CSV table of N, CA and C in Angstrom, one decimal:
chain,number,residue,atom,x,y,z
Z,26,UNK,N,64.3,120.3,47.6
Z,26,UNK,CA,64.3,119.3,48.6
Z,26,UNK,C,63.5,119.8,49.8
Z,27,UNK,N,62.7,118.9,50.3
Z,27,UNK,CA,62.2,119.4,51.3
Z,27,UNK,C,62.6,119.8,52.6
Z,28,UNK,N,62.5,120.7,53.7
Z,28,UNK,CA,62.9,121.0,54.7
Z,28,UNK,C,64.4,121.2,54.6
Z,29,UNK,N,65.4,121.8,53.7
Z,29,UNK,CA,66.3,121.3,53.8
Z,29,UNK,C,66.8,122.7,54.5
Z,30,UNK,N,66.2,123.5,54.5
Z,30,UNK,CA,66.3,124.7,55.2
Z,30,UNK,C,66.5,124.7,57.0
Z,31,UNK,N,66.2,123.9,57.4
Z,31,UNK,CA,66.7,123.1,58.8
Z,31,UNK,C,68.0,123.3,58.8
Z,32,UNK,N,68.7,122.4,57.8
Z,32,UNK,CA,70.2,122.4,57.7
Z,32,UNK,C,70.9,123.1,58.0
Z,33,UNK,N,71.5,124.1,59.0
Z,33,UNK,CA,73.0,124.5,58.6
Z,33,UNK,C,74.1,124.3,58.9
Z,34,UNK,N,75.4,125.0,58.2
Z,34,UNK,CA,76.2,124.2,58.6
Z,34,UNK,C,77.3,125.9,58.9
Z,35,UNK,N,78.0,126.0,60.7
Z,35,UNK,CA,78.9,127.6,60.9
Z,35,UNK,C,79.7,126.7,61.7
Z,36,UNK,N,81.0,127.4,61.3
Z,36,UNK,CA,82.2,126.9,61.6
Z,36,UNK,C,81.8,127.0,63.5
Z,37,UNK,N,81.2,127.8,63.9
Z,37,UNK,CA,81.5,127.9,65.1
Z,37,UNK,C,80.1,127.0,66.1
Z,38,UNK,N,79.5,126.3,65.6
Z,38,UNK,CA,78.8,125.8,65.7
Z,38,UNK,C,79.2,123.6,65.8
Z,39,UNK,N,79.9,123.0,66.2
Z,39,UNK,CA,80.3,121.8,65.9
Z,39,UNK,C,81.1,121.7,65.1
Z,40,UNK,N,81.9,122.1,65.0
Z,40,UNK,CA,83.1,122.1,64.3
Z,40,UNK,C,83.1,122.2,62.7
Z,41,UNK,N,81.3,123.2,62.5
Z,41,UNK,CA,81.5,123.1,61.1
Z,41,UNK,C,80.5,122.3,60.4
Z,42,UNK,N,79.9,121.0,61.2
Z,42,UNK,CA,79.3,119.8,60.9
Z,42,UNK,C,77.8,120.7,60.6
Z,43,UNK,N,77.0,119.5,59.4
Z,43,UNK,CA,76.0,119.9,59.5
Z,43,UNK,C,75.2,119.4,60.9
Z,44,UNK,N,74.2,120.9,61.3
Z,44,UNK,CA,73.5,120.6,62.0
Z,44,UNK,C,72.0,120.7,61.9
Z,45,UNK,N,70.7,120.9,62.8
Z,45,UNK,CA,69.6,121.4,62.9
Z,45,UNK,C,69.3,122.4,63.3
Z,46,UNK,N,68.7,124.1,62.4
Z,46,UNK,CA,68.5,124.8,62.8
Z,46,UNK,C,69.7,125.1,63.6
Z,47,UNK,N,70.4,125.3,63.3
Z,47,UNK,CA,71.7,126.1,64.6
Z,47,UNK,C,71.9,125.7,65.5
Z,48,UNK,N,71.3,124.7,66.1
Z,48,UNK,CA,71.1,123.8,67.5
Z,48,UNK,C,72.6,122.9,67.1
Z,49,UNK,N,72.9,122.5,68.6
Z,49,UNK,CA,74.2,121.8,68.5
Z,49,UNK,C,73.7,120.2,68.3
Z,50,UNK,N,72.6,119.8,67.2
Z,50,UNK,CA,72.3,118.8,66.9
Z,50,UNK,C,73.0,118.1,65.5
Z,51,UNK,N,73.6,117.4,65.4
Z,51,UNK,CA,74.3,117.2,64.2
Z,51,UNK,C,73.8,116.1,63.3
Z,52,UNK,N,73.4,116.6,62.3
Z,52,UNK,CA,72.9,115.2,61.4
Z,52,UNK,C,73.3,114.1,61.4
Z,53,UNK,N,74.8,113.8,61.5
Z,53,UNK,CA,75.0,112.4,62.0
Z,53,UNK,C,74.4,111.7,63.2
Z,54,UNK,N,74.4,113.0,64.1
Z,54,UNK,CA,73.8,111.7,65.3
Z,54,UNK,C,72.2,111.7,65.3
Z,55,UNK,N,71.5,112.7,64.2
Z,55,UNK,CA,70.2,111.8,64.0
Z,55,UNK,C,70.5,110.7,63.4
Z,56,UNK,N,71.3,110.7,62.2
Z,56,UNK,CA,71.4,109.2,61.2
Z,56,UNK,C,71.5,108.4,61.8
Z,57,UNK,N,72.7,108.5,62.8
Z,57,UNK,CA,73.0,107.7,64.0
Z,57,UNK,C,71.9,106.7,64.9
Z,58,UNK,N,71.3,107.7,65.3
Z,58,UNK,CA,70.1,107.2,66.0
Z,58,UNK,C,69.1,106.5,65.1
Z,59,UNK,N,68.6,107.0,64.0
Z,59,UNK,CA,68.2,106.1,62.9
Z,59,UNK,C,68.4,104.7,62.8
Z,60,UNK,N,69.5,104.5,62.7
Z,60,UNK,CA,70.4,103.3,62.1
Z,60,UNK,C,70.3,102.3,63.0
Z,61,UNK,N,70.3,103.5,64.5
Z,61,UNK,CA,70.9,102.0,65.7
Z,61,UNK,C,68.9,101.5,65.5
Z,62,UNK,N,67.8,101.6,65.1
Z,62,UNK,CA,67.0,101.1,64.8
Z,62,UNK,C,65.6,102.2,66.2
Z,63,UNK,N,66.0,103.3,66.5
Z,63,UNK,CA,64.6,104.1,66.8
Z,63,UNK,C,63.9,104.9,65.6
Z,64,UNK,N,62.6,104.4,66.0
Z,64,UNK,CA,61.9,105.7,65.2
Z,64,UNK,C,62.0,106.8,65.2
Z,65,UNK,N,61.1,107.9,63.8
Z,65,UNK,CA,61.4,108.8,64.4
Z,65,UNK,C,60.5,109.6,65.7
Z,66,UNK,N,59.4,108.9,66.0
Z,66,UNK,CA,58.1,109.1,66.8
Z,66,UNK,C,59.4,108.9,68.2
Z,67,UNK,N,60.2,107.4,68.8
Z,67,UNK,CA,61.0,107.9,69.8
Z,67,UNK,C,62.5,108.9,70.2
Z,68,UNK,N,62.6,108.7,69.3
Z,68,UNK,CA,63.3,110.5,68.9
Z,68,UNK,C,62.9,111.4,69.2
Z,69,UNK,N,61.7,112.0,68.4
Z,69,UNK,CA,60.9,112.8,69.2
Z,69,UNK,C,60.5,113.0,70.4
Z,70,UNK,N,60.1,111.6,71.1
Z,70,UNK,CA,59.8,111.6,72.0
Z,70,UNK,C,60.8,112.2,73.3
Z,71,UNK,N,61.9,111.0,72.7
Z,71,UNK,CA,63.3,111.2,73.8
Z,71,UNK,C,63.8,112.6,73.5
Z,72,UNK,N,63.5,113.2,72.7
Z,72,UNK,CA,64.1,114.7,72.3
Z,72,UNK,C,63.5,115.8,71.8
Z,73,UNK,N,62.6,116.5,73.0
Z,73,UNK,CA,61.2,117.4,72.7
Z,73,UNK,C,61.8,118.6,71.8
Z,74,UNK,N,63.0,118.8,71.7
Z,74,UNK,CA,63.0,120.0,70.8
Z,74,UNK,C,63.3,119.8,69.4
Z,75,UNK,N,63.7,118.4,69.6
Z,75,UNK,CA,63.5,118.1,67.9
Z,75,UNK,C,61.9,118.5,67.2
Z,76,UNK,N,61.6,118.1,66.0
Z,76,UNK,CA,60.1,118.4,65.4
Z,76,UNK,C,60.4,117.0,64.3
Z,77,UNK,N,59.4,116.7,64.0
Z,77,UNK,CA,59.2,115.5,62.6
Z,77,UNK,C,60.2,116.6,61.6
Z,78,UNK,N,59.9,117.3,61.1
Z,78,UNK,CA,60.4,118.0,60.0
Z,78,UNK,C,61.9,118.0,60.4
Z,79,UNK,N,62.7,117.8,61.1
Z,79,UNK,CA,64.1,118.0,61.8
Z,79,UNK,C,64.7,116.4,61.0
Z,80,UNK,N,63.8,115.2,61.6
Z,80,UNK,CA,64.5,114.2,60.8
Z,80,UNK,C,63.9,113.9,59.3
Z,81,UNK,N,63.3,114.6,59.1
Z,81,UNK,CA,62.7,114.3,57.7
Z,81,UNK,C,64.0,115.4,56.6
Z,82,UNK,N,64.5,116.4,57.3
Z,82,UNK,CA,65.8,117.4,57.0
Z,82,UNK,C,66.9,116.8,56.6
Z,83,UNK,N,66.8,116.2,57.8
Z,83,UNK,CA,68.6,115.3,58.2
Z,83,UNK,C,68.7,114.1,57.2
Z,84,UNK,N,67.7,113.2,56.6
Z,84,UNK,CA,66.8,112.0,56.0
Z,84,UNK,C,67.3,112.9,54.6
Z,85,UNK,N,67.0,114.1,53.9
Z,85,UNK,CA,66.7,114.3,52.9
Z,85,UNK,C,68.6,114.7,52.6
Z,86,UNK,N,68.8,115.9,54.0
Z,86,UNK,CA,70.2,115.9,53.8
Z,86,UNK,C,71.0,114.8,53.4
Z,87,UNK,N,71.2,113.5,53.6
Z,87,UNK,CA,71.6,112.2,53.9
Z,87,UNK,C,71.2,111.8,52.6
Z,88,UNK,N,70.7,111.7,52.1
Z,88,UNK,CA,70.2,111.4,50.5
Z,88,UNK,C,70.7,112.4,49.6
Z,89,UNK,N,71.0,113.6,49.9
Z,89,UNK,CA,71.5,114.6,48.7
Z,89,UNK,C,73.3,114.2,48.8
Z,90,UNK,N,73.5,114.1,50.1
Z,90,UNK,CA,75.2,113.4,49.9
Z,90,UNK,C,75.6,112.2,49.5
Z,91,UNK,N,74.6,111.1,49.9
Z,91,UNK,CA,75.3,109.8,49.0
Z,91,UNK,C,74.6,110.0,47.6
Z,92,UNK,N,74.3,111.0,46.9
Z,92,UNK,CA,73.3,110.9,45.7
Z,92,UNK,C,74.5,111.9,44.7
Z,93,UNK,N,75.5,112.7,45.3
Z,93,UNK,CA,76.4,113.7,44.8
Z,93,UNK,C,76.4,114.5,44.8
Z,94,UNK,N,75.0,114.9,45.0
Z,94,UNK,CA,74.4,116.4,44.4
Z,94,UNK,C,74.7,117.3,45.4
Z,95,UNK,N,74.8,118.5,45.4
Z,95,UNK,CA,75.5,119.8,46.1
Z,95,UNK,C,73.9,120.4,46.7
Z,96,UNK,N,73.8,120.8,47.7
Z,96,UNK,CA,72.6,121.8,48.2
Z,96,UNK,C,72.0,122.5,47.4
Z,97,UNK,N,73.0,123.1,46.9
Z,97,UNK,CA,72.5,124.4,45.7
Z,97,UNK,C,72.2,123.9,45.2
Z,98,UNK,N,72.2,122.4,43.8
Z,98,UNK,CA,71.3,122.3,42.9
Z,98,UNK,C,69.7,121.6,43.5
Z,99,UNK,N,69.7,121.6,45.1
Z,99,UNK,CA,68.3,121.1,45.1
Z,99,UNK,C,67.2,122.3,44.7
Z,100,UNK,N,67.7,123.7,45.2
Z,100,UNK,CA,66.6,124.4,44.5
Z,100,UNK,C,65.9,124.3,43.4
């Protein structure tokens, strides 16, 4: 899977949740923002330290969990 290397997920980091790159960014609240209906070009915008590859991560993350599959078999 692509970029999935963005992902991680340390207990001491948000309670554990996945995030981006180590940043206290949590993939929910890009889905979040997704969903409430911004792009990802205003995202970006509104949030210069994100990158396209950050929600294209969190997008692919988000598909490997409702799909069942475990991280490890995306290798």
């Amino acid at each position: 899977m692509q970029h999935l290397e963005r992902i991680t997920i340390d207990p001491n980091i948000c309670h554990g949740k996945p995030v981006i790159r180590g940043m206290r960014w949590p993939v929910e609240v890009i889905m979040d923002m997704l969903g409430s209906g911004m792009s990802i070009d205003e995202i970006l915008e509104d949030h210069p330290e994100l990158v396209r590859e950050d929600i294209l991560a969190s997008l692919n993350y988000a598909k490997m969990l409702v799909s069942g599959r475990l991280i490890s078999q995306a290798a």
